[in-house]
PDB file of C-alpha atoms in Angstrom:
ATOM      1  CA  PHE U1426    -107.706 -49.271  64.847  1.00 45.00           C
ATOM      2  CA  ALA U1427    -110.366 -46.661  65.535  1.00 50.00           C
ATOM      3  CA  LEU U1428    -108.318 -45.411  68.474  1.00 48.00           C
ATOM      4  CA  THR U1429    -105.159 -45.259  66.451  1.00 49.00           C
ATOM      5  CA  SER U1430    -106.834 -43.385  63.689  1.00 48.00           C
ATOM      6  CA  TYR U1431    -108.339 -40.978  66.124  1.00 48.00           C
ATOM      7  CA  CYS U1432    -104.932 -40.334  67.751  1.00 47.00           C
ATOM      8  CA  ALA U1433    -103.283 -39.861  64.277  1.00 47.00           C
ATOM      9  CA  MET U1434    -105.947 -37.341  63.338  1.00 50.00           C
ATOM     10  CA  ALA U1435    -105.694 -35.570  66.652  1.00 50.00           C
ATOM     11  CA  ASN U1436    -101.896 -35.314  66.347  1.00 53.00           C
ATOM     12  CA  PRO U1437    -100.827 -34.411  62.841  1.00 50.00           C
ATOM     13  CA  SER U1438     -97.155 -34.698  63.720  1.00 51.00           C
ATOM     14  CA  ASN U1439     -97.552 -38.366  64.592  1.00 54.00           C
ATOM     15  CA  LYS U1440     -99.328 -38.831  61.227  1.00 53.00           C
ATOM     16  CA  ASN U1441     -96.546 -37.208  59.300  1.00 59.00           C
ATOM     17  CA  ALA U1442     -93.923 -39.224  61.150  1.00 59.00           C
ATOM     18  CA  THR U1443     -95.817 -42.406  60.326  1.00 60.00           C
ATOM     19  CA  MET U1444     -95.957 -41.545  56.568  1.00 66.00           C
ATOM     20  CA  LYS U1445     -92.257 -40.654  56.596  1.00 63.00           C
ATOM     21  CA  SER U1446     -91.369 -43.845  58.301  1.00 67.00           C
ATOM     22  CA  GLU U1447     -93.324 -45.841  55.716  1.00 71.00           C
ATOM     23  CA  ALA U1448     -91.672 -43.959  52.832  1.00 67.00           C
ATOM     24  CA  ARG U1449     -88.260 -44.444  54.307  1.00 72.00           C
ATOM     25  CA  ARG U1450     -88.940 -48.214  54.765  1.00 73.00           C
ATOM     26  CA  GLU U1451     -90.046 -48.515  51.090  1.00 69.00           C
ATOM     27  CA  ARG U1452     -86.936 -46.641  49.887  1.00 70.00           C
ATOM     28  CA  LYS U1453     -84.643 -48.833  51.982  1.00 68.00           C
ATOM     29  CA  MET U1454     -86.218 -52.033  50.602  1.00 72.00           C
ATOM     30  CA  ALA U1455     -85.787 -50.827  47.079  1.00 64.00           C
ATOM     31  CA  THR U1456     -82.248 -49.769  47.685  1.00 66.00           C
ATOM     32  CA  ALA U1457     -81.417 -53.096  49.374  1.00 65.00           C
ATOM     33  CA  SER U1458     -82.777 -54.880  46.257  1.00 64.00           C
ATOM     34  CA  VAL U1459     -80.680 -52.849  43.916  1.00 58.00           C
ATOM     35  CA  VAL U1460     -77.579 -53.337  46.051  1.00 59.00           C
ATOM     36  CA  ALA U1461     -78.062 -57.055  46.161  1.00 62.00           C
ATOM     37  CA  SER U1462     -78.405 -57.147  42.356  1.00 61.00           C
ATOM     38  CA  LEU U1463     -75.257 -55.056  41.909  1.00 61.00           C
ATOM     39  CA  MET U1464     -73.231 -57.256  44.263  1.00 63.00           C
ATOM     40  CA  ALA U1465     -74.394 -60.331  42.395  1.00 59.00           C
ATOM     41  CA  VAL U1466     -73.260 -58.768  39.145  1.00 51.00           C
ATOM     42  CA  LEU U1467     -69.945 -57.789  40.540  1.00 54.00           C
ATOM     43  CA  SER U1468     -69.287 -61.235  41.944  1.00 54.00           C
ATOM     44  CA  SER U1469     -70.192 -62.946  38.679  1.00 51.00           C
ATOM     45  CA  SER U1470     -68.264 -60.470  36.456  1.00 47.00           C
ATOM     46  CA  SER U1471     -65.083 -60.807  38.493  1.00 47.00           C
ATOM     47  CA  SER U1472     -64.720 -64.349  37.354  1.00 45.00           C
ATOM     48  CA  ALA U1473     -65.748 -63.783  33.723  1.00 43.00           C
ATOM     49  CA  SER U1474     -62.932 -63.372  31.228  1.00 41.00           C
ATOM     50  CA  ALA U1475     -64.944 -60.991  28.988  1.00 41.00           C
ATOM     51  CA  PHE U1476     -64.960 -58.340  31.673  1.00 40.00           C
ATOM     52  CA  ALA U1477     -61.582 -59.144  33.189  1.00 42.00           C
ATOM     53  CA  PRO U1478     -59.257 -56.209  33.021  1.00 43.00           C
ATOM     54  CA  SER U1479     -55.580 -56.303  32.115  1.00 44.00           C
ATOM     55  CA  SER U1480     -53.004 -56.718  34.720  1.00 42.00           C
ATOM     56  CA  SER U1481     -51.800 -53.074  34.546  1.00 42.00           C
ATOM     57  CA  SER U1482     -55.317 -51.658  34.658  1.00 42.00           C
ATOM     58  CA  LEU U1483     -56.238 -54.094  37.442  1.00 38.00           C
ATOM     59  CA  ARG U1484     -53.291 -52.884  39.659  1.00 41.00           C
ATOM     60  CA  THR U1485     -54.290 -49.248  38.925  1.00 41.00           C
ATOM     61  CA  THR U1486     -57.861 -49.712  39.728  1.00 41.00           C
ATOM     62  CA  THR U1487     -57.220 -51.847  42.860  1.00 40.00           C
ATOM     63  CA  THR U1488     -54.958 -49.164  44.388  1.00 42.00           C
ATOM     64  CA  ALA U1489     -57.676 -46.543  43.775  1.00 41.00           C
ATOM     65  CA  ILE U1490     -60.854 -48.395  44.826  1.00 41.00           C
ATOM     66  CA  ASP U1491     -61.384 -51.707  46.504  1.00 44.00           C
ATOM     67  CA  VAL U1492     -64.736 -52.999  45.065  1.00 43.00           C
ATOM     68  CA  SER U1493     -65.349 -55.387  47.906  1.00 42.00           C
ATOM     69  CA  SER U1494     -64.776 -52.675  50.527  1.00 42.00           C
ATOM     70  CA  THR U1495     -67.092 -49.806  51.308  1.00 43.00           C
ATOM     71  CA  LYS U1496     -64.542 -47.472  52.991  1.00 42.00           C
ATOM     72  CA  LEU U1497     -65.110 -45.154  50.010  1.00 44.00           C
ATOM     73  CA  PHE U1498     -68.869 -45.637  50.391  1.00 45.00           C
ATOM     74  CA  HIS U1499     -70.687 -47.537  47.681  1.00 46.00           C
ATOM     75  CA  TRP U1500     -72.277 -45.416  44.967  1.00 46.00           C
ATOM     76  CA  ALA U1501     -75.538 -47.267  45.449  1.00 46.00           C
ATOM     77  CA  ASN U1502     -76.001 -45.138  48.539  1.00 47.00           C
ATOM     78  CA  ARG U1503     -77.031 -42.343  46.102  1.00 46.00           C
ATOM     79  CA  PHE U1504     -80.334 -44.181  45.669  1.00 45.00           C
ATOM     80  CA  ASP U1505     -81.325 -43.130  49.184  1.00 45.00           C
ATOM     81  CA  VAL U1506     -80.938 -39.876  51.008  1.00 45.00           C
ATOM     82  CA  ARG U1507     -79.268 -41.323  54.149  1.00 45.00           C
ATOM     83  CA  PHE U1508     -78.873 -44.744  55.766  1.00 44.00           C
ATOM     84  CA  GLU U1509     -79.692 -43.857  59.267  1.00 45.00           C
ATOM     85  CA  GLU U1510     -79.167 -46.076  62.329  1.00 46.00           C
ATOM     86  CA  GLN U1511     -82.401 -47.799  63.235  1.00 48.00           C
ATOM     87  CA  SER U1512     -83.435 -50.760  65.282  1.00 48.00           C
ATOM     88  CA  SER U1513     -83.499 -54.193  63.699  1.00 47.00           C
ATOM     89  CA  ASP U1514     -87.203 -54.395  64.252  1.00 53.00           C
ATOM     90  CA  ASP U1515     -87.756 -51.542  61.844  1.00 52.00           C
ATOM     91  CA  GLU U1516     -85.778 -53.097  58.953  1.00 53.00           C
ATOM     92  CA  SER U1517     -86.805 -55.770  56.473  1.00 58.00           C
ATOM     93  CA  PRO U1518     -85.007 -59.115  56.490  1.00 62.00           C
ATOM     94  CA  LEU U1519     -83.518 -58.390  53.043  1.00 60.00           C
ATOM     95  CA  LEU U1520     -82.072 -55.132  54.214  1.00 56.00           C
ATOM     96  CA  GLN U1521     -80.671 -56.663  57.390  1.00 62.00           C
ATOM     97  CA  GLU U1522     -78.948 -59.345  55.430  1.00 63.00           C
ATOM     98  CA  THR U1523     -77.431 -56.927  52.862  1.00 57.00           C
ATOM     99  CA  ALA U1524     -76.357 -54.418  55.519  1.00 55.00           C
ATOM    100  CA  ALA U1525     -74.736 -57.154  57.445  1.00 58.00           C
ATOM    101  CA  LYS U1526     -72.658 -58.282  54.460  1.00 55.00           C
ATOM    102  CA  HIS U1527     -71.807 -54.809  53.012  1.00 52.00           C
ATOM    103  CA  LYS U1528     -72.025 -52.267  55.876  1.00 51.00           C
ATOM    104  CA  LEU U1529     -73.403 -49.451  53.733  1.00 47.00           C
ATOM    105  CA  GLN U1530     -72.538 -46.080  55.285  1.00 51.00           C
ATOM    106  CA  PRO U1531     -73.798 -42.591  54.739  1.00 54.00           C
ATOM    107  CA  ILE U1532     -72.653 -40.930  51.526  1.00 50.00           C
ATOM    108  CA  SER U1533     -70.338 -37.928  51.882  1.00 52.00           C
ATOM    109  CA  GLU U1534     -69.877 -35.011  49.652  1.00 51.00           C
ATOM    110  CA  GLU U1535     -66.304 -36.108  48.886  1.00 50.00           C
ATOM    111  CA  PHE U1536     -67.220 -39.488  47.369  1.00 49.00           C
ATOM    112  CA  THR U1537     -69.937 -39.575  44.780  1.00 54.00           C
ATOM    113  CA  ARG U1538     -70.620 -41.615  41.716  1.00 55.00           C
ATOM    114  CA  ARG U1539     -69.030 -38.944  39.585  1.00 55.00           C
ATOM    115  CA  SER U1540     -65.875 -38.788  41.675  1.00 55.00           C
ATOM    116  CA  ILE U1541     -65.480 -42.643  41.711  1.00 53.00           C
ATOM    117  CA  LEU U1542     -66.029 -42.797  37.979  1.00 55.00           C
ATOM    118  CA  SER U1543     -63.464 -40.039  37.559  1.00 56.00           C
ATOM    119  CA  ILE U1544     -60.932 -42.062  39.549  1.00 56.00           C
ATOM    120  CA  GLY U1545     -61.509 -44.993  37.311  1.00 59.00           C
ATOM    121  CA  VAL U1546     -61.060 -42.924  34.118  1.00 56.00           C
ATOM    122  CA  ILE U1547     -57.883 -41.277  35.423  1.00 58.00           C
ATOM    123  CA  GLY U1548     -56.511 -44.665  36.402  1.00 59.00           C
ATOM    124  CA  THR U1549     -57.205 -46.121  33.015  1.00 59.00           C
ATOM    125  CA  THR U1550     -55.654 -43.124  31.199  1.00 55.00           C
ATOM    126  CA  LEU U1551     -52.503 -43.066  33.355  1.00 52.00           C
ATOM    127  CA  SER U1552     -52.110 -46.779  32.722  1.00 57.00           C
ATOM    128  CA  THR U1553     -52.440 -46.347  28.983  1.00 56.00           C
ATOM    129  CA  LEU U1554     -49.921 -43.469  28.858  1.00 51.00           C
ATOM    130  CA  LEU U1555     -47.435 -45.417  30.933  1.00 50.00           C
ATOM    131  CA  SER U1556     -47.786 -48.626  28.852  1.00 51.00           C
ATOM    132  CA  SER U1557     -47.326 -46.725  25.538  1.00 57.00           C
ATOM    133  CA  SER U1558     -44.285 -44.548  26.023  1.00 64.00           C
ATOM    134  CA  LEU U1559     -43.399 -41.959  23.346  1.00 67.00           C
ATOM    135  CA  PRO U1560     -40.041 -41.952  21.638  1.00 77.00           C
ATOM    136  CA  ALA U1561     -37.255 -40.020  23.288  1.00 80.00           C
ATOM    137  CA  ASN U1562     -37.025 -37.557  20.300  1.00 82.00           C
ATOM    138  CA  ALA U1563     -40.769 -36.789  20.237  1.00 89.00           C
ATOM    139  CA  ASP U1564     -41.539 -33.098  19.960  1.00 90.00           C
ATOM    140  CA  PHE U1565     -44.290 -30.607  19.230  1.00 93.00           C
ATOM    141  CA  ALA U1566     -44.678 -28.640  15.916  1.00 95.00           C
ATOM    142  CA  PRO U1567     -45.208 -24.891  16.219  1.00 94.00           C
ATOM    143  CA  GLY U1568     -48.916 -25.461  15.680  1.00 94.00           C
ATOM    144  CA  GLY U1569     -49.121 -27.863  18.646  1.00 92.00           C
ATOM    145  CA  THR U1570     -49.100 -31.191  16.789  1.00 91.00           C
ATOM    146  CA  LEU U1571     -47.323 -33.884  18.777  1.00 91.00           C
ATOM    147  CA  LEU U1572     -44.988 -35.784  16.567  1.00 92.00           C
ATOM    148  CA  ASP U1573     -42.925 -39.018  17.156  1.00 90.00           C
ATOM    149  CA  ARG U1574     -39.805 -37.435  15.671  1.00 92.00           C
ATOM    150  CA  PRO U1575     -37.624 -34.421  16.163  1.00 92.00           C
ATOM    151  CA  VAL U1576     -38.883 -30.992  14.953  1.00 95.00           C
ATOM    152  CA  TYR U1577     -36.505 -28.504  13.366  1.00 94.00           C
ATOM    153  CA  VAL U1578     -36.614 -26.051  10.407  1.00 96.00           C
ATOM    154  CA  THR U1579     -34.581 -28.135   8.083  1.00 96.00           C
ATOM    155  CA  TYR U1580     -36.093 -31.571   8.812  1.00 96.00           C
ATOM    156  CA  GLY U1581     -37.075 -33.133   5.452  1.00 95.00           C
ATOM    157  CA  ASN U1582     -35.139 -30.668   3.265  1.00 96.00           C
ATOM    158  CA  SER U1583     -31.539 -29.733   4.098  1.00 96.00           C
ATOM    159  CA  GLU U1584     -31.749 -26.868   1.662  1.00 97.00           C
ATOM    160  CA  ALA U1585     -34.415 -25.032   3.683  1.00 97.00           C
ATOM    161  CA  SER U1586     -33.305 -21.730   5.227  1.00 97.00           C
ATOM    162  CA  PRO U1587     -31.653 -22.234   8.670  1.00 96.00           C
ATOM    163  CA  THR U1588     -32.560 -18.709   9.681  1.00 96.00           C
ATOM    164  CA  ARG U1589     -36.248 -19.561  10.256  1.00 97.00           C
ATOM    165  CA  ALA U1590     -37.206 -19.224  13.853  1.00 96.00           C
ATOM    166  CA  PRO U1591     -38.109 -22.487  15.604  1.00 95.00           C
ATOM    167  CA  ASN U1592     -41.490 -21.035  16.560  1.00 95.00           C
ATOM    168  CA  ASN U1593     -42.006 -19.650  13.032  1.00 96.00           C
ATOM    169  CA  SER U1594     -42.180 -16.093  14.244  1.00 95.00           C
ATOM    170  CA  ASN U1595     -39.915 -14.477  11.661  1.00 96.00           C
ATOM    171  CA  VAL U1596     -41.833 -15.291   8.476  1.00 97.00           C
ATOM    172  CA  LEU U1597     -44.629 -13.622   6.500  1.00 96.00           C
ATOM    173  CA  PHE U1598     -47.273 -16.366   6.939  1.00 96.00           C
ATOM    174  CA  SER U1599     -46.973 -18.105  10.237  1.00 94.00           C
ATOM    175  CA  GLN U1600     -49.435 -20.889   9.436  1.00 95.00           C
ATOM    176  CA  ASP U1601     -47.518 -22.840   6.749  1.00 96.00           C
ATOM    177  CA  ASN U1602     -46.218 -26.351   6.293  1.00 96.00           C
ATOM    178  CA  TYR U1603     -43.645 -26.119   9.137  1.00 97.00           C
ATOM    179  CA  TYR U1604     -46.284 -24.713  11.485  1.00 97.00           C
ATOM    180  CA  LYS U1605     -48.507 -27.782  11.036  1.00 95.00           C
ATOM    181  CA  PHE U1606     -46.089 -30.607  10.317  1.00 96.00           C
ATOM    182  CA  GLY U1607     -42.875 -29.458  11.989  1.00 96.00           C
ATOM    183  CA  SER U1608     -40.822 -30.127   8.919  1.00 96.00           C
ATOM    184  CA  ALA U1609     -39.579 -28.523   5.636  1.00 97.00           C
ATOM    185  CA  ALA U1610     -41.262 -29.330   2.422  1.00 97.00           C
ATOM    186  CA  GLN U1611     -39.596 -30.760  -0.571  1.00 96.00           C
ATOM    187  CA  TRP U1612     -38.881 -28.758  -3.706  1.00 97.00           C
ATOM    188  CA  ILE U1613     -41.154 -29.268  -6.759  1.00 97.00           C
ATOM    189  CA  GLU U1614     -39.592 -29.618 -10.146  1.00 95.00           C
ATOM    190  CA  ALA U1615     -40.788 -27.091 -12.611  1.00 93.00           C
ATOM    191  CA  GLY U1616     -43.884 -28.352 -14.401  1.00 92.00           C
ATOM    192  CA  SER U1617     -44.048 -31.591 -12.280  1.00 94.00           C
ATOM    193  CA  THR U1618     -47.409 -32.942 -10.989  1.00 93.00           C
ATOM    194  CA  GLU U1619     -45.981 -35.676  -8.714  1.00 94.00           C
ATOM    195  CA  PHE U1620     -46.140 -33.670  -5.613  1.00 95.00           C
ATOM    196  CA  PRO U1621     -48.617 -33.012  -4.031  1.00 95.00           C
ATOM    197  CA  LYS U1622     -50.679 -35.991  -5.253  1.00 93.00           C
ATOM    198  CA  THR U1623     -54.041 -34.112  -5.374  1.00 93.00           C
ATOM    199  CA  MET U1624     -55.144 -30.544  -5.538  1.00 94.00           C
ATOM    200  CA  PRO U1625     -58.133 -29.134  -3.601  1.00 94.00           C
ATOM    201  CA  PHE U1626     -61.302 -28.249  -5.620  1.00 93.00           C
ATOM    202  CA  VAL U1627     -61.811 -24.506  -5.988  1.00 95.00           C
ATOM    203  CA  PRO U1628     -64.461 -22.978  -8.279  1.00 95.00           C
ATOM    204  CA  SER U1629     -62.981 -21.865 -11.613  1.00 95.00           C
ATOM    205  CA  GLN U1630     -64.712 -18.456 -11.404  1.00 96.00           C
ATOM    206  CA  GLN U1631     -62.884 -17.797  -8.106  1.00 96.00           C
ATOM    207  CA  ARG U1632     -59.520 -18.758  -9.680  1.00 97.00           C
ATOM    208  CA  TYR U1633     -60.253 -16.676 -12.798  1.00 97.00           C
ATOM    209  CA  ASP U1634     -61.001 -13.566 -10.776  1.00 97.00           C
ATOM    210  CA  ALA U1635     -57.900 -13.979  -8.608  1.00 97.00           C
ATOM    211  CA  LEU U1636     -55.599 -14.578 -11.602  1.00 97.00           C
ATOM    212  CA  LYS U1637     -56.960 -11.488 -13.290  1.00 96.00           C
ATOM    213  CA  LYS U1638     -56.294  -9.402 -10.099  1.00 97.00           C
ATOM    214  CA  PHE U1639     -52.848 -10.709  -9.211  1.00 97.00           C
ATOM    215  CA  ASN U1640     -51.324 -11.783 -12.468  1.00 96.00           C
ATOM    216  CA  GLY U1641     -49.332  -8.500 -12.946  1.00 96.00           C
ATOM    217  CA  ARG U1642     -48.069  -8.497  -9.327  1.00 97.00           C
ATOM    218  CA  VAL U1643     -46.796 -12.113  -9.667  1.00 97.00           C
ATOM    219  CA  GLN U1644     -44.870 -11.069 -12.780  1.00 96.00           C
ATOM    220  CA  THR U1645     -43.433  -8.085 -10.833  1.00 96.00           C
ATOM    221  CA  SER U1646     -42.245 -10.492  -8.145  1.00 97.00           C
ATOM    222  CA  LYS U1647     -40.536 -12.692 -10.661  1.00 97.00           C
ATOM    223  CA  ASP U1648     -38.838  -9.762 -12.384  1.00 96.00           C
ATOM    224  CA  GLN U1649     -37.514  -8.397  -9.003  1.00 97.00           C
ATOM    225  CA  ILE U1650     -36.019 -11.791  -8.065  1.00 97.00           C
ATOM    226  CA  VAL U1651     -34.271 -11.981 -11.449  1.00 96.00           C
ATOM    227  CA  LYS U1652     -32.997  -8.462 -10.963  1.00 96.00           C
ATOM    228  CA  ILE U1653     -31.293  -9.120  -7.639  1.00 96.00           C
ATOM    229  CA  GLY U1654     -29.609 -12.151  -9.056  1.00 94.00           C
ATOM    230  CA  SER U1655     -27.155 -10.070 -11.022  1.00 92.00           C
ATOM    231  CA  VAL U1656     -26.093  -7.694  -8.264  1.00 93.00           C
ATOM    232  CA  SER U1657     -22.770  -7.895  -6.542  1.00 88.00           C
ATOM    233  CA  SER U1658     -23.397  -5.870  -3.416  1.00 91.00           C
ATOM    234  CA  GLY U1659     -25.737  -6.488  -0.484  1.00 91.00           C
ATOM    235  CA  SER U1660     -26.766  -2.790  -0.488  1.00 92.00           C
ATOM    236  CA  ASP U1661     -28.338  -3.309  -3.939  1.00 94.00           C
ATOM    237  CA  VAL U1662     -30.697  -6.022  -2.541  1.00 95.00           C
ATOM    238  CA  PRO U1663     -33.848  -4.594  -0.899  1.00 95.00           C
ATOM    239  CA  ASP U1664     -34.940  -6.001   2.430  1.00 94.00           C
ATOM    240  CA  SER U1665     -37.185  -9.038   2.459  1.00 94.00           C
ATOM    241  CA  ASP U1666     -40.242  -7.135   3.419  1.00 92.00           C
ATOM    242  CA  ASP U1667     -39.865  -4.595   0.674  1.00 95.00           C
ATOM    243  CA  PRO U1668     -43.055  -4.215  -1.471  1.00 94.00           C
ATOM    244  CA  ALA U1669     -40.931  -4.638  -4.608  1.00 95.00           C
ATOM    245  CA  TYR U1670     -41.042  -8.415  -4.131  1.00 96.00           C
ATOM    246  CA  GLN U1671     -44.878  -8.570  -3.944  1.00 96.00           C
ATOM    247  CA  LEU U1672     -44.618 -11.583  -1.658  1.00 97.00           C
ATOM    248  CA  ARG U1673     -47.898 -10.889   0.070  1.00 96.00           C
ATOM    249  CA  ALA U1674     -49.677 -10.791  -3.359  1.00 97.00           C
ATOM    250  CA  LEU U1675     -48.342 -14.378  -3.892  1.00 97.00           C
ATOM    251  CA  GLY U1676     -50.024 -15.388  -0.663  1.00 97.00           C
ATOM    252  CA  LEU U1677     -53.281 -13.701  -1.611  1.00 97.00           C
ATOM    253  CA  LEU U1678     -53.204 -15.557  -5.000  1.00 97.00           C
ATOM    254  CA  ALA U1679     -52.632 -18.782  -3.156  1.00 97.00           C
ATOM    255  CA  ASN U1680     -55.599 -18.219  -0.928  1.00 96.00           C
ATOM    256  CA  SER U1681     -57.960 -17.991  -3.925  1.00 96.00           C
ATOM    257  CA  PHE U1682     -56.349 -20.858  -5.783  1.00 97.00           C
ATOM    258  CA  LEU U1683     -55.836 -23.444  -3.045  1.00 97.00           C
ATOM    259  CA  ALA U1684     -58.736 -22.893  -0.573  1.00 95.00           C
ATOM    260  CA  SER U1685     -62.428 -21.998  -0.583  1.00 91.00           C
ATOM    261  CA  GLU U1686     -65.193 -21.370   1.929  1.00 88.00           C
ATOM    262  CA  ASN U1687     -65.891 -25.126   1.794  1.00 89.00           C
ATOM    263  CA  THR U1688     -62.383 -26.440   2.230  1.00 89.00           C
ATOM    264  CA  GLY U1689     -60.884 -23.882   4.665  1.00 90.00           C
ATOM    265  CA  THR U1690     -57.154 -23.775   5.051  1.00 93.00           C
ATOM    266  CA  THR U1691     -55.830 -26.776   3.092  1.00 96.00           C
ATOM    267  CA  ASN U1692     -52.457 -28.553   3.270  1.00 96.00           C
ATOM    268  CA  GLU U1693     -51.711 -27.349  -0.212  1.00 96.00           C
ATOM    269  CA  LEU U1694     -52.249 -23.685   0.855  1.00 97.00           C
ATOM    270  CA  MET U1695     -49.881 -24.282   3.789  1.00 97.00           C
ATOM    271  CA  LEU U1696     -47.381 -25.773   1.305  1.00 97.00           C
ATOM    272  CA  ALA U1697     -47.594 -22.637  -0.963  1.00 97.00           C
ATOM    273  CA  ARG U1698     -47.091 -20.412   2.093  1.00 97.00           C
ATOM    274  CA  TRP U1699     -44.009 -22.358   3.024  1.00 98.00           C
ATOM    275  CA  TYR U1700     -42.462 -21.667  -0.414  1.00 98.00           C
ATOM    276  CA  ILE U1701     -43.269 -17.945  -0.040  1.00 98.00           C
ATOM    277  CA  ASN U1702     -41.781 -17.831   3.476  1.00 98.00           C
ATOM    278  CA  GLU U1703     -38.667 -19.539   2.038  1.00 98.00           C
ATOM    279  CA  MET U1704     -38.402 -16.820  -0.558  1.00 98.00           C
ATOM    280  CA  TYR U1705     -38.722 -14.203   2.198  1.00 98.00           C
ATOM    281  CA  LEU U1706     -36.009 -15.853   4.243  1.00 98.00           C
ATOM    282  CA  ARG U1707     -33.655 -16.564   1.369  1.00 97.00           C
ATOM    283  CA  ILE U1708     -33.755 -13.006   0.184  1.00 97.00           C
ATOM    284  CA  GLY U1709     -32.376 -12.007   3.588  1.00 96.00           C
ATOM    285  CA  ASP U1710     -29.844 -14.827   3.546  1.00 97.00           C
ATOM    286  CA  TYR U1711     -28.707 -13.842   0.063  1.00 97.00           C
ATOM    287  CA  ARG U1712     -28.348 -10.152   1.078  1.00 96.00           C
ATOM    288  CA  GLY U1713     -26.503 -11.117   4.218  1.00 96.00           C
ATOM    289  CA  ALA U1714     -24.044 -13.311   2.321  1.00 96.00           C
ATOM    290  CA  LEU U1715     -23.229 -10.504  -0.141  1.00 96.00           C
ATOM    291  CA  GLN U1716     -22.733  -8.092   2.702  1.00 95.00           C
ATOM    292  CA  LYS U1717     -20.117 -10.504   4.216  1.00 94.00           C
ATOM    293  CA  GLY U1718     -18.464 -10.963   0.905  1.00 93.00           C
ATOM    294  CA  ASP U1719     -19.224 -14.751   0.776  1.00 94.00           C
ATOM    295  CA  GLN U1720     -19.892 -15.209  -2.947  1.00 93.00           C
ATOM    296  CA  LYS U1721     -20.253 -18.982  -2.712  1.00 95.00           C
ATOM    297  CA  ASP U1722     -22.861 -18.761   0.033  1.00 96.00           C
ATOM    298  CA  ALA U1723     -24.667 -15.995  -1.899  1.00 96.00           C
ATOM    299  CA  GLU U1724     -24.871 -18.110  -4.962  1.00 96.00           C
ATOM    300  CA  ALA U1725     -26.282 -21.016  -2.969  1.00 97.00           C
ATOM    301  CA  CYS U1726     -28.853 -18.782  -1.275  1.00 97.00           C
ATOM    302  CA  TYR U1727     -30.014 -17.366  -4.583  1.00 97.00           C
ATOM    303  CA  GLY U1728     -30.274 -20.873  -6.031  1.00 97.00           C
ATOM    304  CA  TYR U1729     -32.581 -21.895  -3.119  1.00 98.00           C
ATOM    305  CA  LEU U1730     -34.597 -18.688  -3.662  1.00 97.00           C
ATOM    306  CA  THR U1731     -35.079 -19.705  -7.315  1.00 97.00           C
ATOM    307  CA  LYS U1732     -36.219 -23.213  -6.286  1.00 97.00           C
ATOM    308  CA  ALA U1733     -38.791 -21.814  -3.837  1.00 97.00           C
ATOM    309  CA  MET U1734     -40.269 -19.544  -6.525  1.00 98.00           C
ATOM    310  CA  ASN U1735     -40.432 -22.337  -9.169  1.00 97.00           C
ATOM    311  CA  SER U1736     -41.993 -24.738  -6.574  1.00 97.00           C
ATOM    312  CA  TYR U1737     -44.655 -22.053  -5.828  1.00 98.00           C
ATOM    313  CA  LEU U1738     -45.335 -21.380  -9.547  1.00 98.00           C
ATOM    314  CA  THR U1739     -45.683 -25.041 -10.277  1.00 97.00           C
ATOM    315  CA  LEU U1740     -48.187 -25.498  -7.469  1.00 97.00           C
ATOM    316  CA  ILE U1741     -50.210 -22.503  -8.796  1.00 97.00           C
ATOM    317  CA  ASN U1742     -49.955 -23.608 -12.455  1.00 97.00           C
ATOM    318  CA  ARG U1743     -51.663 -26.915 -11.632  1.00 96.00           C
ATOM    319  CA  SER U1744     -54.817 -24.931 -10.778  1.00 95.00           C
ATOM    320  CA  ILE U1745     -54.678 -22.794 -13.948  1.00 96.00           C
ATOM    321  CA  SER U1746     -56.741 -24.503 -16.689  1.00 94.00           C
ATOM    322  CA  SER U1747     -57.558 -23.129 -20.099  1.00 93.00           C
ATOM    323  CA  LYS U1748     -60.747 -21.637 -18.713  1.00 93.00           C
ATOM    324  CA  VAL U1749     -58.837 -19.739 -16.001  1.00 96.00           C
ATOM    325  CA  GLY U1750     -56.044 -18.234 -18.051  1.00 95.00           C
ATOM    326  CA  ASP U1751     -52.424 -18.717 -19.066  1.00 95.00           C
ATOM    327  CA  GLN U1752     -49.894 -20.408 -16.829  1.00 96.00           C
ATOM    328  CA  PHE U1753     -46.852 -18.649 -15.407  1.00 96.00           C
ATOM    329  CA  SER U1754     -43.307 -19.267 -16.849  1.00 96.00           C
ATOM    330  CA  TYR U1755     -40.518 -20.351 -14.537  1.00 97.00           C
ATOM    331  CA  LEU U1756     -37.246 -18.831 -13.496  1.00 94.00           C
TER     332      LEU U1756
END
């Protein structure tokens, strides 16, 4: 022992080699113990019904990774830096027995715990998507919502303007009811409270200030729509984006009545924007019908324009209490 100690002190490289060998042996013994425990858990869980995967997920997982095989290198190898080839005299009996059964190989950069777990997640996701197929008519709304039904501008209301662009690009407010839900909204009867069922909470002071600011511009918008209803020529109807209609003011009023800093953009605000966009589109439809001399189509378009305005006013009036001000009259 004294001679060995003297040699180790005389040759530091031998001392370092001995310490590294001891550390490596301890790591291998710890790794072998963990591997043996994991293999025992895998063997027992494969027969337990609580952990048994479904037939579809089992096929997907089996094709990706063979648990009993180590061709993809078992993730337990990550517990050690490398499994180097050594003589059997330098290995513990537990490590020899485990290595003989499961032939652990050096880990590669291609296969790590993260990559193997990713393969499992991908396999499960693909299995779920394939097992739950979407309807053939599924489509996306302009806002990106995936719906299990077709999406078109008149879905839900056949009286909606057919001139609306499918991507909602030719309207004043792009983020409206059609943008989110991929459908047209229903009309609201004047003075009705049946739709929508509830209204968002907005401070009364905010509504009071907005009504005081935009009340006159809303009245101007109503008067202009009434005015164009009595003309007989398309040239007497201003374009949809003409400031005479004050349509943007209607949108600003809706912003203050149907949304706040706490609620953000609500469904009711998107509904009000849809009605304003319908007014915008129907003014153009009405003007185009008069220019073509189609009186019947012009009357229909003006009727839908009136419905859109009354629906908007009904929605706004539900937020006008006696403390806020006087409600608007209908067309």
